[in-house]
Amino acid sequence: MSEKKSDQSIIKPLENNAVFLCGDLDDLAVESLWNEFGIQSWLYLNPERNEWNPRAKVRSFERKEEGREEKTRFKVIPIDGTNLNEHLKNDLLEYMRTEFKTPAVIQCSTATRAGIPYVLYLAEKFSLSFETAMRVARDMELNVTTRENFVQFLKRSIEKKSLSDSEVIFRQLFEKESSTYTYLLGCAETRECLLIDPVLETVERDLRVVDELGLKLKLCVNTHCHADHITGSGEIKKMRKEVKSVISKRAGAMADVLIDEGDVVQVGTSVKLKCLATPGHTDGCVSFVLGDNTDVFTGDALLIRGCGRTDFQGGSSETLFDGVTGKLFGGLPDTCKVWPAHDYKGRMVSTIGEEKRLNPRLGAGKTKEEFVQIMKDLNLPYPKKIDASLPRNLKCGAEE
Ligand SMILES: N[C@@H](CCC(=O)N[C@@H](CSS)C(=O)NCC(=O)O)C(=O)O
């Protein structure tokens, strides 16, 4: 292989030599990066056949150094001014999520385009808004911040899709006797949809909304085995044979699909709900996180300025505290919208940040001990329909 020499190799070390944004590198520079820093992944942003592509050079070093256990993972994702689109965004994000391991090199011709995957990576890793990501990139003096078309691409890519965006069709529906929210989530592309926590009394209304929006109902998902109302799942399954019911396997209830922590409930291409076990109101309570952590459906675990009671159905205040503060407050961004299963005061939606700050039971730095005492002192009357609801809900709403 002939030697490559550039007038000047641009190498911008970041994060204490964990990431290097590079331009064309002469052979010496490739060798010294590879040797000195043990590069694990190397992302190249010019076409594979570009004369400066260092893949062959790196492989030749690897052949010489037999003791080295892992090969450098090499990936080519060409970026040029003409392919700044959704495809590219998905390819880059997929790569940064699954293959990008530091120490890493991101290389183009002048270390300018190399800033694109790096800023995407930072934004995702630290849940940065576009504005914050750009401020960080400017502080790091990344060349990418000076190119308007690249900045606009980053803006489009980093701004999170939420339920108000068009990929996911979303309706919040209300049942007034039990003050229950049912959520309709549909995929705009395939028209498939699901219902979260449908209520028996409002089945016909909900199915009418599904039909009016030209959607096809696939799943009825329950966040837990409810004690205050009968789920609509059984009735809907009678009326729409293709519908399947879903509940946590820890709920001890019947359903077509039993799920657990980490499972993803999906309809169509855009509705993907990740299951987080948030027990404490009941053993089998789960929350569902939509796609990119923009929205969470918390069932009775976290309510707006409140939470589910813990005084029956295997409830535990300690467990509820751990799940909500750990997984929801601790694991989701402040901007994540909170959609509860009930509200008794006419409120419809909150955010993780709001609840962390303002929830009088679990937020504002309340300790577990304080929370346990608050829950002990609630003295709520049992739900009026508990005797009728529990046995039916254990059978997914089916009649005796
Ligand atoms: N009055 C209602 C029941 C109200 C109630 O107990 N709600 C539950 C969720 S449904 S089991 C709850 O956890 N409430 C917490 C709270 O702080 O209110 C009825 O009779 O149905």
Coordinates of C-alpha atoms and ligand atoms in Angstrom, one line a residue:
M1 CA 0.0 0.0 0.0
S2 CA 1.4 3.4 -0.9
E3 CA 2.0 5.9 1.9
K4 CA -0.5 8.8 2.3
K5 CA 0.8 12.2 3.3
S6 CA -1.3 15.3 4.0
D7 CA 0.1 18.8 4.4
Q8 CA -1.4 18.8 7.8
S9 CA -3.6 16.3 9.6
I10 CA -6.4 17.8 11.5
I11 CA -7.1 16.0 14.8
K12 CA -9.3 17.4 17.4
P13 CA -9.1 15.5 20.7
L14 CA -12.2 15.6 22.9
E15 CA -13.3 14.2 26.2
N16 CA -9.8 13.6 27.4
N17 CA -8.7 11.6 24.3
A18 CA -11.9 9.5 24.2
V19 CA -13.1 10.9 20.9
F20 CA -11.1 12.4 18.0
L21 CA -12.7 14.4 15.3
C22 CA -10.4 14.2 12.3
G23 CA -9.9 15.4 8.8
D24 CA -7.8 13.5 6.2
L25 CA -5.1 11.8 8.0
D26 CA -1.7 10.9 6.7
D27 CA -0.4 7.3 7.4
L28 CA 1.7 8.4 10.3
A29 CA -1.3 10.1 12.0
V30 CA -3.5 7.0 11.4
E31 CA -0.8 4.9 12.9
S32 CA -0.2 7.1 15.9
L33 CA -3.9 7.4 16.7
W34 CA -4.4 3.7 16.4
N35 CA -1.3 2.8 18.5
E36 CA -1.4 5.4 21.2
F37 CA -5.1 5.4 22.0
G38 CA -6.3 1.9 21.2
I39 CA -9.1 3.2 19.0
Q40 CA -12.2 0.9 19.3
S41 CA -14.5 2.4 16.7
W42 CA -13.7 4.4 13.6
L43 CA -16.5 6.2 11.8
Y44 CA -15.6 7.4 8.3
L45 CA -17.8 10.0 6.6
N46 CA -16.5 9.9 3.1
P47 CA -17.3 7.2 0.6
E48 CA -15.6 3.8 1.1
R49 CA -13.5 4.3 -2.0
N50 CA -12.1 7.7 -1.0
E51 CA -8.4 7.8 -1.3
W52 CA -8.0 8.9 2.3
N53 CA -10.0 6.0 3.7
P54 CA -7.8 4.6 6.4
R55 CA -9.5 1.2 6.8
A56 CA -6.8 -0.8 4.9
K57 CA -4.1 1.0 6.8
V58 CA -5.7 0.1 10.2
R59 CA -6.2 -3.5 9.1
S60 CA -2.6 -3.7 8.1
F61 CA -1.5 -2.6 11.6
E62 CA -3.9 -5.1 13.1
R63 CA -2.4 -7.9 11.1
K64 CA 1.1 -7.0 12.4
E65 CA 0.0 -6.8 16.0
E66 CA -1.4 -10.2 16.8
G67 CA -1.7 -9.8 20.5
R68 CA -4.3 -7.1 20.2
E69 CA -7.6 -8.7 21.2
E70 CA -10.3 -6.7 19.5
K71 CA -10.3 -5.3 16.0
T72 CA -11.2 -1.7 15.5
R73 CA -14.9 -1.5 14.4
F74 CA -14.9 0.3 11.2
K75 CA -17.9 2.0 9.7
V76 CA -18.5 4.1 6.6
I77 CA -21.6 6.5 6.6
P78 CA -21.0 9.0 3.9
I79 CA -22.3 12.5 4.6
D80 CA -22.3 15.1 1.9
G81 CA -24.4 18.3 1.6
T82 CA -27.1 16.4 -0.4
N83 CA -28.1 13.6 2.0
L84 CA -28.9 15.5 5.2
N85 CA -32.2 13.7 5.6
E86 CA -34.2 11.4 7.9
H87 CA -32.4 8.3 6.6
L88 CA -29.0 9.7 7.5
K89 CA -30.2 10.8 10.9
N90 CA -31.5 7.2 11.6
D91 CA -28.3 5.6 10.3
L92 CA -26.1 7.9 12.5
L93 CA -28.2 7.5 15.6
E94 CA -28.4 3.7 15.2
Y95 CA -24.6 3.6 14.8
M96 CA -24.0 5.9 17.8
R97 CA -26.3 3.9 19.9
T98 CA -25.1 0.4 19.1
E99 CA -21.6 0.4 17.7
F100 CA -19.9 3.6 18.8
K101 CA -17.4 2.7 21.5
T102 CA -14.7 5.0 22.8
P103 CA -11.8 5.7 22.3
A104 CA -13.2 6.5 18.9
V105 CA -12.3 8.4 15.7
I106 CA -14.9 10.3 13.6
Q107 CA -13.3 11.3 10.4
C108 CA -14.2 13.3 7.3
S109 CA -12.0 15.6 5.2
T110 CA -11.7 18.7 7.3
A111 CA -13.1 17.6 10.7
T112 CA -16.2 19.7 10.0
R113 CA -18.8 17.0 9.1
A114 CA -17.3 14.8 11.9
G115 CA -19.1 17.1 14.3
I116 CA -22.5 16.0 13.1
P117 CA -22.5 12.5 14.6
Y118 CA -20.7 13.7 17.6
V119 CA -23.2 16.4 18.4
L120 CA -26.1 13.9 17.9
Y121 CA -24.3 11.5 20.2
L122 CA -23.9 14.2 22.9
A123 CA -27.5 15.3 22.6
E124 CA -28.8 11.8 23.0
K125 CA -26.4 10.7 25.8
F126 CA -27.1 13.8 27.9
S127 CA -30.7 14.4 26.8
L128 CA -29.7 17.9 25.5
S129 CA -32.0 20.2 23.8
F130 CA -30.9 21.5 20.4
E131 CA -29.9 24.9 21.9
T132 CA -27.9 23.3 24.7
A133 CA -26.2 20.9 22.3
M134 CA -25.2 23.8 20.0
R135 CA -23.9 25.8 23.0
V136 CA -21.7 22.8 24.0
A137 CA -20.5 22.4 20.4
R138 CA -19.6 26.1 20.2
D139 CA -17.8 25.9 23.5
M140 CA -15.8 23.0 22.1
E141 CA -15.1 25.0 19.0
L142 CA -16.4 22.4 16.7
N143 CA -16.3 23.5 13.0
V144 CA -19.7 22.1 12.4
T145 CA -21.4 25.0 14.2
T146 CA -20.2 27.4 11.4
R147 CA -22.1 25.6 8.6
E148 CA -25.8 26.6 8.4
N149 CA -26.9 23.5 6.5
F150 CA -25.3 21.2 9.1
V151 CA -26.7 23.2 12.0
Q152 CA -30.2 22.9 10.4
F153 CA -29.8 19.2 10.0
L154 CA -28.8 18.9 13.7
K155 CA -31.8 21.0 14.7
R156 CA -34.2 18.7 12.8
S157 CA -32.5 15.6 14.2
I158 CA -32.3 16.7 17.9
E159 CA -35.7 18.2 18.3
K160 CA -37.6 15.4 19.9
K161 CA -40.8 14.0 18.3
S162 CA -43.6 14.1 20.9
L163 CA -47.2 13.1 20.7
S164 CA -48.1 16.4 19.1
D165 CA -46.0 15.5 16.1
S166 CA -47.7 13.7 13.2
E167 CA -46.1 10.2 13.4
V168 CA -48.2 9.2 16.4
I169 CA -51.9 9.8 16.5
F170 CA -53.0 10.5 20.0
R171 CA -56.2 11.0 21.9
Q172 CA -56.8 11.3 25.6
L173 CA -60.3 10.0 26.5
F174 CA -62.1 10.3 29.8
E175 CA -64.6 8.2 31.8
K176 CA -66.2 10.4 34.3
E177 CA -67.6 8.0 36.9
S178 CA -64.2 6.6 37.8
S179 CA -62.3 9.6 36.6
T180 CA -60.2 7.3 34.4
Y181 CA -58.2 8.4 31.4
T182 CA -58.0 6.0 28.4
Y183 CA -55.3 6.7 25.8
L184 CA -55.5 6.0 22.1
L185 CA -52.2 5.8 20.3
G186 CA -52.1 5.1 16.6
C187 CA -49.5 4.9 13.9
A188 CA -50.1 7.5 11.3
E189 CA -48.4 5.4 8.6
T190 CA -49.9 1.9 9.1
R191 CA -53.1 3.1 10.9
E192 CA -52.8 0.4 13.6
C193 CA -53.6 1.5 17.1
L194 CA -53.9 0.5 20.7
L195 CA -55.9 1.6 23.7
I196 CA -54.3 2.0 27.2
D197 CA -56.8 1.4 30.1
P198 CA -60.1 1.3 28.3
V199 CA -63.2 1.3 30.6
L200 CA -66.2 -0.9 30.2
E201 CA -68.7 2.0 30.2
T202 CA -67.0 3.9 27.4
V203 CA -66.1 1.0 25.0
E204 CA -68.6 2.2 22.3
R205 CA -67.4 5.8 22.5
D206 CA -63.7 4.6 22.2
L207 CA -64.3 2.3 19.3
R208 CA -66.2 5.1 17.5
V209 CA -63.2 7.4 17.9
V210 CA -60.9 4.6 16.6
D211 CA -63.2 4.1 13.5
E212 CA -63.7 7.8 12.9
L213 CA -59.9 8.3 12.7
G214 CA -59.6 5.4 10.2
L215 CA -57.6 3.3 12.7
K216 CA -57.5 -0.4 13.2
L217 CA -57.4 -1.5 16.8
K218 CA -54.8 -4.2 17.6
L219 CA -54.2 -4.1 21.3
C220 CA -55.9 -3.2 24.6
V221 CA -53.2 -2.6 27.2
N222 CA -53.9 -2.4 30.9
T223 CA -51.4 -0.6 33.2
H224 CA -52.6 -2.9 36.0
C225 CA -55.5 -4.8 37.4
H226 CA -57.8 -2.0 38.3
A227 CA -59.9 -1.9 41.5
D228 CA -62.3 1.0 40.8
H229 CA -63.7 0.1 37.4
I230 CA -64.1 -2.8 35.0
T231 CA -61.7 -2.8 32.1
G232 CA -63.2 -2.5 28.7
S233 CA -60.7 -5.0 27.3
G234 CA -63.0 -8.1 27.5
E235 CA -65.9 -6.3 25.9
I236 CA -63.7 -4.9 23.1
K237 CA -62.3 -8.4 22.4
K238 CA -65.9 -9.7 22.0
M239 CA -66.7 -6.9 19.5
R240 CA -63.3 -6.9 17.6
K241 CA -62.0 -10.5 17.4
E242 CA -58.6 -9.5 16.2
V243 CA -57.8 -7.4 19.3
K244 CA -55.4 -8.8 21.9
S245 CA -55.2 -7.9 25.5
V246 CA -51.9 -7.0 27.3
I247 CA -51.0 -6.8 31.0
S248 CA -48.0 -7.3 33.2
K249 CA -47.3 -10.9 34.0
R250 CA -46.9 -9.7 37.6
A251 CA -50.5 -8.6 37.7
G252 CA -51.7 -12.2 38.1
A253 CA -54.5 -11.5 35.6
M254 CA -55.5 -13.2 32.3
A255 CA -54.5 -11.6 29.0
D256 CA -53.4 -12.7 25.6
V257 CA -50.0 -11.1 26.0
L258 CA -48.1 -11.0 29.3
I259 CA -45.3 -8.4 29.5
D260 CA -42.5 -7.5 31.9
E261 CA -39.9 -4.9 32.5
G262 CA -38.1 -3.8 29.3
D263 CA -40.6 -5.4 26.9
V264 CA -41.8 -3.2 24.1
V265 CA -45.4 -3.0 23.1
Q266 CA -45.6 -2.0 19.5
V267 CA -48.3 -1.2 16.9
G268 CA -47.4 0.0 13.5
T269 CA -44.0 1.6 13.0
S270 CA -44.2 4.6 15.3
V271 CA -46.0 3.5 18.4
K272 CA -43.4 1.8 20.6
L273 CA -44.1 1.6 24.3
K274 CA -41.3 0.4 26.6
C275 CA -42.6 -1.3 29.8
L276 CA -41.2 -0.1 33.1
A277 CA -42.3 -2.0 36.2
T278 CA -43.5 0.6 38.7
P279 CA -45.2 -1.5 41.4
G280 CA -46.4 -0.4 44.8
H281 CA -50.0 0.6 44.0
T282 CA -50.3 -3.0 43.0
D283 CA -47.6 -5.7 42.4
G284 CA -48.2 -5.6 38.6
C285 CA -48.3 -1.9 37.9
V286 CA -46.3 -0.8 34.9
S287 CA -45.7 2.5 33.2
F288 CA -45.2 2.8 29.4
V289 CA -42.6 5.1 28.0
L290 CA -43.1 6.3 24.4
G291 CA -40.3 6.1 21.9
D292 CA -37.7 8.7 22.7
N293 CA -38.7 9.3 26.4
T294 CA -41.0 12.1 25.3
D295 CA -44.1 10.8 27.1
V296 CA -44.9 8.3 29.8
F297 CA -48.2 6.6 30.7
T298 CA -47.9 6.1 34.4
G299 CA -51.2 4.2 35.2
D300 CA -51.8 4.6 39.0
A301 CA -48.2 4.7 40.0
L302 CA -47.7 8.4 39.5
L303 CA -50.7 10.8 39.3
I304 CA -50.6 14.5 38.8
R305 CA -49.5 15.9 42.2
G306 CA -50.3 12.5 43.7
C307 CA -49.9 8.8 43.3
G308 CA -51.8 5.5 43.6
R309 CA -52.9 4.4 47.0
T310 CA -50.9 1.6 48.6
D311 CA -53.4 0.2 51.1
F312 CA -54.7 -2.9 49.3
Q313 CA -53.9 -5.3 46.4
G314 CA -50.4 -6.0 47.6
G315 CA -49.6 -2.3 47.8
S316 CA -46.4 -1.1 49.3
S317 CA -45.4 2.5 49.9
E318 CA -41.7 1.7 50.0
T319 CA -41.9 -0.1 46.7
L320 CA -43.9 2.7 45.0
F321 CA -41.4 5.3 46.3
D322 CA -38.4 3.4 44.9
G323 CA -40.1 2.8 41.5
V324 CA -41.3 6.4 41.0
T325 CA -38.2 8.2 42.3
G326 CA -35.8 5.7 40.7
K327 CA -37.2 4.9 37.3
L328 CA -39.5 7.8 36.5
F329 CA -37.9 10.8 38.3
G330 CA -34.4 9.3 38.0
G331 CA -34.7 7.8 34.5
L332 CA -36.7 10.2 32.4
P333 CA -36.0 13.7 31.3
D334 CA -37.8 16.6 33.0
T335 CA -39.5 17.4 29.7
C336 CA -41.1 14.0 29.5
K337 CA -44.9 14.4 29.6
V338 CA -46.8 12.4 32.3
W339 CA -50.2 10.9 31.3
P340 CA -51.8 9.4 34.4
A341 CA -54.7 6.8 34.6
H342 CA -56.8 9.1 36.7
D343 CA -57.3 12.7 37.8
Y344 CA -59.9 13.7 40.3
K345 CA -59.4 17.5 39.9
G346 CA -59.7 18.0 36.1
R347 CA -56.0 18.1 35.3
M348 CA -54.9 16.3 32.1
V349 CA -51.2 16.1 31.8
S350 CA -48.0 16.9 33.7
T351 CA -44.3 16.5 33.2
I352 CA -41.6 14.6 35.1
G353 CA -39.9 18.0 36.0
E354 CA -43.2 19.4 37.4
E355 CA -43.8 16.3 39.5
K356 CA -40.3 16.2 40.8
R357 CA -40.7 19.7 41.9
L358 CA -44.3 19.9 43.0
N359 CA -45.7 16.4 43.8
P360 CA -46.6 16.8 47.5
R361 CA -46.1 13.1 48.2
L362 CA -43.1 12.1 46.2
G363 CA -41.5 15.3 44.9
A364 CA -39.6 18.3 46.4
G365 CA -37.0 16.0 48.0
K366 CA -39.5 14.0 50.1
T367 CA -37.8 11.1 51.9
K368 CA -39.1 7.5 51.7
E369 CA -40.0 7.8 55.4
E370 CA -42.0 10.9 54.9
F371 CA -43.8 9.3 51.9
V372 CA -44.7 6.2 53.9
Q373 CA -46.2 8.4 56.6
I374 CA -48.1 10.5 54.1
M375 CA -49.6 7.3 52.6
K376 CA -50.5 5.9 56.1
D377 CA -52.4 9.1 56.9
L378 CA -54.5 9.1 53.7
N379 CA -57.4 7.1 55.1
L380 CA -59.2 6.8 51.7
P381 CA -62.5 4.9 51.5
Y382 CA -62.3 1.8 49.4
P383 CA -63.4 2.3 45.8
K384 CA -67.1 1.9 45.4
K385 CA -66.8 -0.8 42.7
I386 CA -63.9 -2.8 44.1
D387 CA -65.9 -6.0 44.7
A388 CA -67.3 -6.0 41.1
S389 CA -64.1 -4.8 39.5
L390 CA -61.3 -7.0 40.8
P391 CA -62.8 -10.5 39.9
R392 CA -63.7 -9.3 36.4
N393 CA -60.4 -7.6 35.8
L394 CA -58.5 -10.7 36.8
K395 CA -60.2 -12.3 33.8
C396 CA -59.4 -9.3 31.5
G397 CA -63.0 -8.0 32.0
A398 CA -64.8 -11.2 31.0
E399 CA -68.1 -11.9 32.7
E400 CA -68.4 -14.6 35.3
Ligands
LIG1 N1 -63.4 7.4 44.8 C1 -63.1 6.4 43.8 C2 -61.7 5.8 44.2 C3 -60.6 6.7 44.4 C4 -59.3 6.0 44.6 O1 -59.2 5.3 45.5 N2 -58.5 6.0 43.6 C5 -57.3 5.2 43.5 C6 -57.0 4.8 42.1 S1 -58.2 3.7 41.6 S2 -57.9 2.1 42.7 C7 -56.1 5.9 44.1 O2 -55.0 5.3 44.1 N3 -56.3 7.1 44.6 C8 -55.2 7.9 45.1 C9 -55.6 9.1 45.7 O3 -54.8 9.8 46.3 O4 -56.8 9.5 45.5 C10 -64.0 5.3 43.7 O5 -64.8 5.1 44.6 O6 -64.0 4.7 42.7

